[in-house]
PDB file of N, CA and C in Angstrom:
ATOM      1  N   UNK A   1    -111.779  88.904 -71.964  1.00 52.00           N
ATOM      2  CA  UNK A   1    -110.979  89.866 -72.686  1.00 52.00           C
ATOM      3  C   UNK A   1    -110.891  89.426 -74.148  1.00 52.00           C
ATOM      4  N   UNK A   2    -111.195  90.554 -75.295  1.00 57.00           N
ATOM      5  CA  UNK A   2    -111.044  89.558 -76.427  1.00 57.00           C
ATOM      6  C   UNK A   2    -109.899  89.825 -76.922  1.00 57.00           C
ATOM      7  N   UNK A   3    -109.726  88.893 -77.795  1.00 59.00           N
ATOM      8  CA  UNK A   3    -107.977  88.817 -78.237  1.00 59.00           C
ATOM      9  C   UNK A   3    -107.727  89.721 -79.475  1.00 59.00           C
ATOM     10  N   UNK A   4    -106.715  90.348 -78.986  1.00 61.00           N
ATOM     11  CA  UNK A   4    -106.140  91.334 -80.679  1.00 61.00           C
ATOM     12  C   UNK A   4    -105.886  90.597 -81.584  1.00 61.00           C
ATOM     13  N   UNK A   5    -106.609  91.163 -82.820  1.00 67.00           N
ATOM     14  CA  UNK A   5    -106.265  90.171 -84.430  1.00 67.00           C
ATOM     15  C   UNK A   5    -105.002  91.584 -84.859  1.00 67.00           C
ATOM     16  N   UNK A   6    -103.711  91.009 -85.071  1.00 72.00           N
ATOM     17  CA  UNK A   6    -102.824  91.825 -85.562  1.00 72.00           C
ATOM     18  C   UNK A   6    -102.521  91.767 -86.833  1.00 72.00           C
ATOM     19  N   UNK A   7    -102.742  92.671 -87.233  1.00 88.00           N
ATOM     20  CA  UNK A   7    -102.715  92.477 -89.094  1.00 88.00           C
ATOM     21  C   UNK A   7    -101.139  92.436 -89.481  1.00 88.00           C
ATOM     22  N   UNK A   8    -101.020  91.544 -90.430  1.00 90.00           N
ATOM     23  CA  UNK A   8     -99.592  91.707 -91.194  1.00 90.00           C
ATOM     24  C   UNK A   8     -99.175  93.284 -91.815  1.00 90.00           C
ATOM     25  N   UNK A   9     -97.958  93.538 -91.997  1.00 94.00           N
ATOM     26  CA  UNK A   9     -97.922  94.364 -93.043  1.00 94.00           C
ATOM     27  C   UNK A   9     -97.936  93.931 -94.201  1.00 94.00           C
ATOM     28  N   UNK A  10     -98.348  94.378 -95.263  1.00 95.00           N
ATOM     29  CA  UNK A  10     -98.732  94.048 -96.750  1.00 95.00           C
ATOM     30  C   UNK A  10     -97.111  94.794 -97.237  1.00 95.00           C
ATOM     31  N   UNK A  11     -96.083  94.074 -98.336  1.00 95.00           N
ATOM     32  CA  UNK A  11     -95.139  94.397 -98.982  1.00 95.00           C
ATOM     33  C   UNK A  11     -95.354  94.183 -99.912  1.00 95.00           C
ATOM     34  N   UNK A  12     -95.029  94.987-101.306  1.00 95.00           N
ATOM     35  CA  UNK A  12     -94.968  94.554-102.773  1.00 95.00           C
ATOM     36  C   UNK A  12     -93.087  95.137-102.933  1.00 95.00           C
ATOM     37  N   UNK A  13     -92.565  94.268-103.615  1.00 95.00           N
ATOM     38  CA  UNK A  13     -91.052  94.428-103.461  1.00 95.00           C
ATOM     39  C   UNK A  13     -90.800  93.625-104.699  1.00 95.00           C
ATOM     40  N   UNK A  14     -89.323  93.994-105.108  1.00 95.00           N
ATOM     41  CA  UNK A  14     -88.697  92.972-106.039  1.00 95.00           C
ATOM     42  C   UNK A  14     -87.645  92.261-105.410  1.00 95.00           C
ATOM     43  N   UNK A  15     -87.325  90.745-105.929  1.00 92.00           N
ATOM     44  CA  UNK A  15     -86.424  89.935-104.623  1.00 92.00           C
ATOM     45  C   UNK A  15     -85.039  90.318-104.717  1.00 92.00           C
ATOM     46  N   UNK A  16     -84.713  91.466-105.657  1.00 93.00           N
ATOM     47  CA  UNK A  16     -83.281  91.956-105.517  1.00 93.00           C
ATOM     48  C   UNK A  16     -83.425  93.098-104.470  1.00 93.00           C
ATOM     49  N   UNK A  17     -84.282  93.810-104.376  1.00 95.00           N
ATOM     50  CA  UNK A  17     -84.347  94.543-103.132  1.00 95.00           C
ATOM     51  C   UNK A  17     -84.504  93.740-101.512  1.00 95.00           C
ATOM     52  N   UNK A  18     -85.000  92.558-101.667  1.00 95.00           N
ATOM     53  CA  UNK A  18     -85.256  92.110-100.062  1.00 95.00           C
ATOM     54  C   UNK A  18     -83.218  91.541 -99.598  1.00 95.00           C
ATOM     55  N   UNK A  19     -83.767  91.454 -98.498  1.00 95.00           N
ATOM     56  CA  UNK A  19     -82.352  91.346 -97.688  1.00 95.00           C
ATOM     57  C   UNK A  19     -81.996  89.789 -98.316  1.00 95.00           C
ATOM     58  N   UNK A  20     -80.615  89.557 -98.054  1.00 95.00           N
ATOM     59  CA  UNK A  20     -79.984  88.321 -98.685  1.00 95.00           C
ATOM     60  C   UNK A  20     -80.689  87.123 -97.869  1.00 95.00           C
ATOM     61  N   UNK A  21     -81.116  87.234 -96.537  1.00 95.00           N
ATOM     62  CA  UNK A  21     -81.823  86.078 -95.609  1.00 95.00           C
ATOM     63  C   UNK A  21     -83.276  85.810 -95.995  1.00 95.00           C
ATOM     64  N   UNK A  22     -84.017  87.019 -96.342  1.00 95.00           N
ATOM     65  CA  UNK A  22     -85.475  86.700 -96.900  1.00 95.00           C
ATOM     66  C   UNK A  22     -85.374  86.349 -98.329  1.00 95.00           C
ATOM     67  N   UNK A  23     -84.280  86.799 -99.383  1.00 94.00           N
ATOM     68  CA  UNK A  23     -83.676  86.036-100.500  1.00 94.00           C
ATOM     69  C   UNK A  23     -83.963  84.905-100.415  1.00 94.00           C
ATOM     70  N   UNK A  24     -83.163  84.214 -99.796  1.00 95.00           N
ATOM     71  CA  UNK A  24     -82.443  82.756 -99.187  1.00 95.00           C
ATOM     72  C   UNK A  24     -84.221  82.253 -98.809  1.00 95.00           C
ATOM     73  N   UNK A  25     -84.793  82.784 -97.852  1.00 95.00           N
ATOM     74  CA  UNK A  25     -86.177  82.080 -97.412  1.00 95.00           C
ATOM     75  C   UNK A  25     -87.021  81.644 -98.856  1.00 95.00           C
ATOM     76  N   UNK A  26     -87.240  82.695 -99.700  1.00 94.00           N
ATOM     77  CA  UNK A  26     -88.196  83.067-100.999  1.00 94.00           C
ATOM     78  C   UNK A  26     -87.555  81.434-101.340  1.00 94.00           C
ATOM     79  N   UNK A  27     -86.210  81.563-101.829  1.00 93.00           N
ATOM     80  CA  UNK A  27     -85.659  80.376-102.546  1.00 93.00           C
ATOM     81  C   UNK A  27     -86.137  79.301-101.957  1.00 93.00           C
ATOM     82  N   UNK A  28     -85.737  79.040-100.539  1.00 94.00           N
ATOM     83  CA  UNK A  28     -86.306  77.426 -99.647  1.00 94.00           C
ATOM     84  C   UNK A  28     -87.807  77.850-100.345  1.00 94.00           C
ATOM     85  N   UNK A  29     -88.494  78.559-100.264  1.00 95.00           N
ATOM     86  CA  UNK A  29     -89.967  78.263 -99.996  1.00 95.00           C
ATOM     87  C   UNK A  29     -90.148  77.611-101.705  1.00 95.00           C
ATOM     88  N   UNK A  30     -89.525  78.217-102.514  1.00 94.00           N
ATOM     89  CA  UNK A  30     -89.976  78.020-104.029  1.00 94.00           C
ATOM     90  C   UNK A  30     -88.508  77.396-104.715  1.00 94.00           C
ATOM     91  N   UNK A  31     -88.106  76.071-103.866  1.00 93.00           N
ATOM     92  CA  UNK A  31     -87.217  75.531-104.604  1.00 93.00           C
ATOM     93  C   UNK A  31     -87.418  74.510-106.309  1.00 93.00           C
ATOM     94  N   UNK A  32     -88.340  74.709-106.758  1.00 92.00           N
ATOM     95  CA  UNK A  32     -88.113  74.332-107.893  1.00 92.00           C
ATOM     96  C   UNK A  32     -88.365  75.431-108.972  1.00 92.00           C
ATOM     97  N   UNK A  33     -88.194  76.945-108.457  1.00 90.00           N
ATOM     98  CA  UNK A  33     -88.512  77.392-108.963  1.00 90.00           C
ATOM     99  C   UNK A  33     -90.315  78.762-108.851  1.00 90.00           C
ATOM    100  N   UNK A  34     -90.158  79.377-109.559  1.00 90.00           N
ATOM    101  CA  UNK A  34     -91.454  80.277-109.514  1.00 90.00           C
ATOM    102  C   UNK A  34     -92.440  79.934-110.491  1.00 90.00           C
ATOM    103  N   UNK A  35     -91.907  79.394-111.467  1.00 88.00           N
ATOM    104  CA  UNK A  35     -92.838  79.556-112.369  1.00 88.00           C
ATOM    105  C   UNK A  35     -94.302  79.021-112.396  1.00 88.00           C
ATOM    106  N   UNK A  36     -94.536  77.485-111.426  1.00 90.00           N
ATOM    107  CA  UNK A  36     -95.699  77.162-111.373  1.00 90.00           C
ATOM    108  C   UNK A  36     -96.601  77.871-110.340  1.00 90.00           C
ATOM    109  N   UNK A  37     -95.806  79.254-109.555  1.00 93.00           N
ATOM    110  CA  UNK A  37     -96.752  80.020-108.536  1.00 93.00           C
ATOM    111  C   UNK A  37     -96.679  81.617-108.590  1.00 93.00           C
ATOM    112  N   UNK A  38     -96.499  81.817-110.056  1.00 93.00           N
ATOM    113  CA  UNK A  38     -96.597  83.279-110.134  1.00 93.00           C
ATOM    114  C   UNK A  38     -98.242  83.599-110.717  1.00 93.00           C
ATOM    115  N   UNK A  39     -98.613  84.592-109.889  1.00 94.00           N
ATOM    116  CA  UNK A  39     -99.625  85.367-110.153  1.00 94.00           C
ATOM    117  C   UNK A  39     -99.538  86.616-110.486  1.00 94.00           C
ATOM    118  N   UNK A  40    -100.495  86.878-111.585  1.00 93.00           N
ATOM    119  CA  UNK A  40    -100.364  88.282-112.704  1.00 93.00           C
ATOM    120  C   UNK A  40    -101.145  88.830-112.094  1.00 93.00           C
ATOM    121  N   UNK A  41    -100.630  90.427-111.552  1.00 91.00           N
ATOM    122  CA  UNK A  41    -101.358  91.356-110.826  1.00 91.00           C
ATOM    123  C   UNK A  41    -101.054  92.606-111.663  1.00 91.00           C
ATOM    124  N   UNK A  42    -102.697  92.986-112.413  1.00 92.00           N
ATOM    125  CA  UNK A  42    -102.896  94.236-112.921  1.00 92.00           C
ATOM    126  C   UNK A  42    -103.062  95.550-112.683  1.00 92.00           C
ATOM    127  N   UNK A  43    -102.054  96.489-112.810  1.00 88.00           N
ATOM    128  CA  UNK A  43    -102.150  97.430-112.455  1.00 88.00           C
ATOM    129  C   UNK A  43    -102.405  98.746-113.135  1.00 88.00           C
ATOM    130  N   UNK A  44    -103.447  98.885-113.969  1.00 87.00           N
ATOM    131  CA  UNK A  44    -103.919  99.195-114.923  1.00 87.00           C
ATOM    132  C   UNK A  44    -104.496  98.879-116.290  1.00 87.00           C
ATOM    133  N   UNK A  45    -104.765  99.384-116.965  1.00 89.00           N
ATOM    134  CA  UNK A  45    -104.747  99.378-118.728  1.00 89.00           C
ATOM    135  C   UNK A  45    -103.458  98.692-118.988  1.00 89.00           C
ATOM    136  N   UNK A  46    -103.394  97.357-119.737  1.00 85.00           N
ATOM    137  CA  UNK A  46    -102.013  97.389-119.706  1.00 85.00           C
ATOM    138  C   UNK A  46    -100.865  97.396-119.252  1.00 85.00           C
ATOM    139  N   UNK A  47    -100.732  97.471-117.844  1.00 89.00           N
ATOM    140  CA  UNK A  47     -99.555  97.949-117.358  1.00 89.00           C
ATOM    141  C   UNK A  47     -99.971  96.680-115.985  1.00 89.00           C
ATOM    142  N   UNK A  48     -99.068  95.718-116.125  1.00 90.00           N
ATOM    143  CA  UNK A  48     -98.861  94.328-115.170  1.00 90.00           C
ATOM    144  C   UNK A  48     -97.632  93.870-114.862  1.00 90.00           C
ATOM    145  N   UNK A  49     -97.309  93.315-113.123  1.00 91.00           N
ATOM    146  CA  UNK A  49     -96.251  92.375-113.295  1.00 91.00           C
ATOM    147  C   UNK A  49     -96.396  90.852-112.387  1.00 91.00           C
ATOM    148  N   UNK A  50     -95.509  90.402-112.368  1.00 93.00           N
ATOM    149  CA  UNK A  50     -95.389  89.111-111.532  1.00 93.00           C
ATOM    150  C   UNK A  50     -95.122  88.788-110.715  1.00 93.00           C
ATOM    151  N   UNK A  51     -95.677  87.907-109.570  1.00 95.00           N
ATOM    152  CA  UNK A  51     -94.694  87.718-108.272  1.00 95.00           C
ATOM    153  C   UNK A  51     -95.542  86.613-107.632  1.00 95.00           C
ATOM    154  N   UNK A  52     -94.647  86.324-106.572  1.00 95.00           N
ATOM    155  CA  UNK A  52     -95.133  84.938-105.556  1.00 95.00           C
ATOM    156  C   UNK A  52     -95.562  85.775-104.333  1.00 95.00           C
ATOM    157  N   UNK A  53     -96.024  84.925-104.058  1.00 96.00           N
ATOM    158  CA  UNK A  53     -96.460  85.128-102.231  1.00 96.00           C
ATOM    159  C   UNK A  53     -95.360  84.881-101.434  1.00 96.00           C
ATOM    160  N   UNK A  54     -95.045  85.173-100.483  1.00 96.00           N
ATOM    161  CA  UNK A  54     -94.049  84.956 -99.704  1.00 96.00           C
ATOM    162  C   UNK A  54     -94.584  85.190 -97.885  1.00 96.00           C
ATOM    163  N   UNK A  55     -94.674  84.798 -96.791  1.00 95.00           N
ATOM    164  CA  UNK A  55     -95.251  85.228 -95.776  1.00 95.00           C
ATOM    165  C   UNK A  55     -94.101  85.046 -94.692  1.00 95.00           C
ATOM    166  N   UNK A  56     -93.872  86.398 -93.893  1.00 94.00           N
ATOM    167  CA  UNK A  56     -93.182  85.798 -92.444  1.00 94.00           C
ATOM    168  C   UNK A  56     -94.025  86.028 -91.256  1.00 94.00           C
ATOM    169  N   UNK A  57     -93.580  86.121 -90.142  1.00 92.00           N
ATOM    170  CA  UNK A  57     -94.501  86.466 -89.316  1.00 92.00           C
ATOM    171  C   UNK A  57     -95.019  87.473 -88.589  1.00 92.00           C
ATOM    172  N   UNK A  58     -94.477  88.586 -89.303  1.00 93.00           N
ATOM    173  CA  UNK A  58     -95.179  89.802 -89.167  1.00 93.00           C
ATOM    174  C   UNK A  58     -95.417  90.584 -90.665  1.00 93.00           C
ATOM    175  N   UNK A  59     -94.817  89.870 -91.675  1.00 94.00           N
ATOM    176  CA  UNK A  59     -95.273  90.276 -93.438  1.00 94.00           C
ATOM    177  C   UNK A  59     -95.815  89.944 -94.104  1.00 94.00           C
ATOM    178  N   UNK A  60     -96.838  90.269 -95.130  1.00 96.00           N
ATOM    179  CA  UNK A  60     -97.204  89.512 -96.036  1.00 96.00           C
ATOM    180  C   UNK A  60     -96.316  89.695 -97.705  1.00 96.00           C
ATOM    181  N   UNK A  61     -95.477  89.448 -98.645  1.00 96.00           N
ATOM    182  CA  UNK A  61     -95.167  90.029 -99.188  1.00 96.00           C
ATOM    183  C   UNK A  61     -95.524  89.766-100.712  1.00 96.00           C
ATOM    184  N   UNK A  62     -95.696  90.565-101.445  1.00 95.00           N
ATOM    185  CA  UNK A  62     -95.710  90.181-103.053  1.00 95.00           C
ATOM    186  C   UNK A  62     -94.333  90.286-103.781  1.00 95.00           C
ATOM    187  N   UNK A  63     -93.565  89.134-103.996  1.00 95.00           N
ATOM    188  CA  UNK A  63     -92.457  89.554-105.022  1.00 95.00           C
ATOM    189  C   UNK A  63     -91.994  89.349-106.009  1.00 95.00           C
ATOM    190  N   UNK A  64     -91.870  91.000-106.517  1.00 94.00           N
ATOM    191  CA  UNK A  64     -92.174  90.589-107.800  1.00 94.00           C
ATOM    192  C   UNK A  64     -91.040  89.957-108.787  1.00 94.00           C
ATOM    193  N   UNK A  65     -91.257  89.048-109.739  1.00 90.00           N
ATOM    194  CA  UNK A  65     -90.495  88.198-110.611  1.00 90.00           C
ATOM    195  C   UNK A  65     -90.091  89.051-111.962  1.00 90.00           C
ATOM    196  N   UNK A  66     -88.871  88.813-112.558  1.00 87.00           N
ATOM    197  CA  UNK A  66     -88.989  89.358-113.530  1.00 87.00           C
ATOM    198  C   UNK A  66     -89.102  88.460-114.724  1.00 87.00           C
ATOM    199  N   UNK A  67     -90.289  88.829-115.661  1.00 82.00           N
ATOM    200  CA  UNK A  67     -90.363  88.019-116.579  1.00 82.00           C
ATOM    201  C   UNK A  67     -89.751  88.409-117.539  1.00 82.00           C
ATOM    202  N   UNK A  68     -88.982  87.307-118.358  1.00 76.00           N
ATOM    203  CA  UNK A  68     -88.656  87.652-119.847  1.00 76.00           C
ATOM    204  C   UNK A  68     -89.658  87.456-121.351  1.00 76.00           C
ATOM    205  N   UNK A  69     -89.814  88.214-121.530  1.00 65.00           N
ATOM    206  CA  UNK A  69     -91.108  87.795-122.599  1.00 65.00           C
ATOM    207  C   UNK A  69     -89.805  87.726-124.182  1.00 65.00           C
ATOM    208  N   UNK A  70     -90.039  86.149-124.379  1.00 61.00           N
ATOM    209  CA  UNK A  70     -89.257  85.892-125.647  1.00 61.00           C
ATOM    210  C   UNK A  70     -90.047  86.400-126.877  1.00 61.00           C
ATOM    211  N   UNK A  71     -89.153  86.694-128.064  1.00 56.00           N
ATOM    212  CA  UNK A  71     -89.604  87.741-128.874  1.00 56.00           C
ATOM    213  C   UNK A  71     -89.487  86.692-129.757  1.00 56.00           C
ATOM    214  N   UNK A  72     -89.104  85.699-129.981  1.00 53.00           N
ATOM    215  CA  UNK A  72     -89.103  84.462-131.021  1.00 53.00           C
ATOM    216  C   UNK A  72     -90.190  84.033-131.674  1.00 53.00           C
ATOM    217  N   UNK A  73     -91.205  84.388-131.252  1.00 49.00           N
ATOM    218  CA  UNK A  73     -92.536  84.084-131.893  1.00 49.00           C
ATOM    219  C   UNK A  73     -92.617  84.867-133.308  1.00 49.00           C
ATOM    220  N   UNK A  74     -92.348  86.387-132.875  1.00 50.00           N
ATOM    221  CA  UNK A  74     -92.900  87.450-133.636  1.00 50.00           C
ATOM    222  C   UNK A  74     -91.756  86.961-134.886  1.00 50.00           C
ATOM    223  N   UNK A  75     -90.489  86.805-134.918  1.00 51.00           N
ATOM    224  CA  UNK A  75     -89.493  86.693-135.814  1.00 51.00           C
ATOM    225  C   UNK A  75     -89.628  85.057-136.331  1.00 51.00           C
ATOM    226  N   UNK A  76     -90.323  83.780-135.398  1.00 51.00           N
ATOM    227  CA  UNK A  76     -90.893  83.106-136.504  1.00 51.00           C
ATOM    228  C   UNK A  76     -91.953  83.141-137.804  1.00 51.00           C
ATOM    229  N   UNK A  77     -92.756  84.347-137.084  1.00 52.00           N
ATOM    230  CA  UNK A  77     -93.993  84.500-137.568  1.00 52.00           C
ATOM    231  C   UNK A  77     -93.583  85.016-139.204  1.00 52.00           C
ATOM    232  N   UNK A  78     -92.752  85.896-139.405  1.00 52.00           N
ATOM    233  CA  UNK A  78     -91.954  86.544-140.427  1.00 52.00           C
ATOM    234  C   UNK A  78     -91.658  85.873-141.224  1.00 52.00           C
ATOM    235  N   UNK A  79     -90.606  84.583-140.910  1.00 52.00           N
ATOM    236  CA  UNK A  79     -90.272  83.304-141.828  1.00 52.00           C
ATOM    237  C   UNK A  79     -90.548  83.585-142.991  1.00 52.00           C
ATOM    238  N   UNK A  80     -90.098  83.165-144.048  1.00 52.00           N
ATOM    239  CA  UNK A  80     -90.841  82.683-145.488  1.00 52.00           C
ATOM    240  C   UNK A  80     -90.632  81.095-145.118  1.00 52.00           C
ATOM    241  N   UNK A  81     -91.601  80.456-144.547  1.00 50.00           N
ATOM    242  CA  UNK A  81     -91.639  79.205-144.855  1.00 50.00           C
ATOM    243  C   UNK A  81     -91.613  78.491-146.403  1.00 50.00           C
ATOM    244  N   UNK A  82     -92.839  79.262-147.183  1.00 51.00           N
ATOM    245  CA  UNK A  82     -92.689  78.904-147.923  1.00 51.00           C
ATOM    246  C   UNK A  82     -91.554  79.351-149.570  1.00 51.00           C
ATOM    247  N   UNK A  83     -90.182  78.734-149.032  1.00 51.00           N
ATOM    248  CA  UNK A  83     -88.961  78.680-150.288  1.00 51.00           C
ATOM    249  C   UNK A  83     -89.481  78.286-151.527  1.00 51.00           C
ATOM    250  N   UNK A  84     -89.373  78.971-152.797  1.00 50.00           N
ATOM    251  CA  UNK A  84     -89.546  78.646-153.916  1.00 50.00           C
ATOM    252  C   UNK A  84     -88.447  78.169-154.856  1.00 50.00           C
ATOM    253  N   UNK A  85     -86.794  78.099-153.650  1.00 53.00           N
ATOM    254  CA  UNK A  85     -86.044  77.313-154.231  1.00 53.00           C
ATOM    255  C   UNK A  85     -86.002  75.542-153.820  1.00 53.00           C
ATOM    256  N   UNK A  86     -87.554  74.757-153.317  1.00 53.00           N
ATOM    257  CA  UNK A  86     -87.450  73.524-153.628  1.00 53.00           C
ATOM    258  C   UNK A  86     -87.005  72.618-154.759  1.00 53.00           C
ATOM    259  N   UNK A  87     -85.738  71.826-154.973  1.00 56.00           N
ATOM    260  CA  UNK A  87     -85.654  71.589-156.198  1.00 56.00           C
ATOM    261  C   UNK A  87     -86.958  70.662-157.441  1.00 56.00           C
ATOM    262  N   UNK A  88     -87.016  71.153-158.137  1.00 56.00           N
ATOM    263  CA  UNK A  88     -88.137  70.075-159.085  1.00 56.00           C
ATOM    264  C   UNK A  88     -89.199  71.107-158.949  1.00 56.00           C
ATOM    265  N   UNK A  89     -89.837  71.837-157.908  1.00 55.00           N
ATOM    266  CA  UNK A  89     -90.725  72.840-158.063  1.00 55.00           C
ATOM    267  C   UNK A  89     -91.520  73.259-158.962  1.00 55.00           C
ATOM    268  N   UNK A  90     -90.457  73.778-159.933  1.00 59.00           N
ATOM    269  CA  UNK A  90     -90.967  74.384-161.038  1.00 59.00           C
ATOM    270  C   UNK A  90     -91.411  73.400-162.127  1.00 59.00           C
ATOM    271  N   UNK A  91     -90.571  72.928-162.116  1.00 62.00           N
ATOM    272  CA  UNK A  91     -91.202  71.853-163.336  1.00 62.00           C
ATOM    273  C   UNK A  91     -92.888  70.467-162.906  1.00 62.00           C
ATOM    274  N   UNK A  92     -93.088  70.506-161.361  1.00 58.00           N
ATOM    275  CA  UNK A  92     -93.712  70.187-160.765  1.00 58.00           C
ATOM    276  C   UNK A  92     -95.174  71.053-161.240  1.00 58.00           C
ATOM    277  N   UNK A  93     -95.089  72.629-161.168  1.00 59.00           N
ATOM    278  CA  UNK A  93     -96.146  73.186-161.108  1.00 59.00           C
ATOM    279  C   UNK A  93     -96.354  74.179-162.522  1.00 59.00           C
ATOM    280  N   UNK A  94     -95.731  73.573-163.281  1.00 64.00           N
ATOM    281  CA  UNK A  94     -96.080  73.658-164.833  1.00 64.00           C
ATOM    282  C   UNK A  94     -96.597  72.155-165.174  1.00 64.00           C
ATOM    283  N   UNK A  95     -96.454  71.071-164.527  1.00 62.00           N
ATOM    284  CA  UNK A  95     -96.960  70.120-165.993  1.00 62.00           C
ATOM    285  C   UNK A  95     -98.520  69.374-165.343  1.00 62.00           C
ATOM    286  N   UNK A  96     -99.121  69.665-166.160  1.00 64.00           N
ATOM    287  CA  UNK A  96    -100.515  69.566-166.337  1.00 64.00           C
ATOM    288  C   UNK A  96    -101.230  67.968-165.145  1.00 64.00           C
ATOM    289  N   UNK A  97    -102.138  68.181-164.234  1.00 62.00           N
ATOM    290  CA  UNK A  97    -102.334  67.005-163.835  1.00 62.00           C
ATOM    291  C   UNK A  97    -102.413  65.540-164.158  1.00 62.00           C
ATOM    292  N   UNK A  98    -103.214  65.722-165.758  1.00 59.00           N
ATOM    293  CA  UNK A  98    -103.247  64.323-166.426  1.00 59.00           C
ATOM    294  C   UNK A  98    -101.677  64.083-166.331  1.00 59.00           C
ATOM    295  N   UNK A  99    -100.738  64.774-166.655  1.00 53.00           N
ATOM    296  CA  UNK A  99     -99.193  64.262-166.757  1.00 53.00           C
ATOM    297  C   UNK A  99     -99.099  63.338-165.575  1.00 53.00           C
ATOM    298  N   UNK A 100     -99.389  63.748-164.146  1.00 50.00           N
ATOM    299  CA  UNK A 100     -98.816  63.180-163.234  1.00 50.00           C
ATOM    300  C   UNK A 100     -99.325  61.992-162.779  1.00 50.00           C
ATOM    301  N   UNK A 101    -100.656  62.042-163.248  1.00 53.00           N
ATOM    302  CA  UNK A 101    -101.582  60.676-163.299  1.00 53.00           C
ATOM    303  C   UNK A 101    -101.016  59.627-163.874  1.00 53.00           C
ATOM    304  N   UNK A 102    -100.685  59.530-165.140  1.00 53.00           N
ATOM    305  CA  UNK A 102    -100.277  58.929-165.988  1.00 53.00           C
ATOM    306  C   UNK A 102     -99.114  58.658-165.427  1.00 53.00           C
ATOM    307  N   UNK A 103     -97.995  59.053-164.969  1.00 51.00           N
ATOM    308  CA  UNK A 103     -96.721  58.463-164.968  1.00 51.00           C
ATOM    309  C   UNK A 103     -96.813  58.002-163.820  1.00 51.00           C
ATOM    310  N   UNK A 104     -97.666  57.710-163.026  1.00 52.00           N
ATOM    311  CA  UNK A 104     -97.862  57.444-161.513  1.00 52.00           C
ATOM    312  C   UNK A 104     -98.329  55.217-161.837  1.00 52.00           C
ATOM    313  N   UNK A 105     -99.034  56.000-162.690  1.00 50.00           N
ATOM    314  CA  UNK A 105     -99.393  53.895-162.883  1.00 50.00           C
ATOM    315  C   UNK A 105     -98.455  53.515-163.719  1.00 50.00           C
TER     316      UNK A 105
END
């Protein structure tokens, strides 16, 4: 007689929708965290999200994480690093190189 292969059901979910006990499991399974086991699944042009694997024994599930994408980059990028109120500056980039040679020895 050959033996039935029973397929899982396949879930894609977010972990605020799963029940507080498969909550609780997700957490034991990924106690330090998600971040070193999230995989980016594309779902179009553009349009992606995140999640772990999670398995019971009749589910397979994808869930998804919510990422925060920090915007700190774009508003460093802006900066004026370079201040033109350094003091001495000005008088720095008016006086002629031989000047600075000279007072250096």
């Amino acid at each position: 007689m050959p033996t039935a292969k029973t397929t899982k059901k396949r879930v894609v979910t977010k972990l605020q929708n799963m029940s507080e006990e498969l909550q609780e499991e997700v957490r034991k399974q990924y106690p330090h965290g998600f971040t070193d086991h999230m995989i980016r699944i594309d779902k179009g042009p553009g349009d992606f999200f995140y999640a772990v694997r999670f398995e019971t024994e009749d589910t397979n599930y994808l869930v998804k994480i919510d990422v925060n994408v920090d915007g700190q980059i774009e508003e460093d990028e802006e900066k004026d690093y370079y201040n033109d109120d350094i003091k001495g500056a000005d008088e720095l980039a008016d006086r002629p190189d031989d000047e600075s040679d000279e007072s250096d020895e």
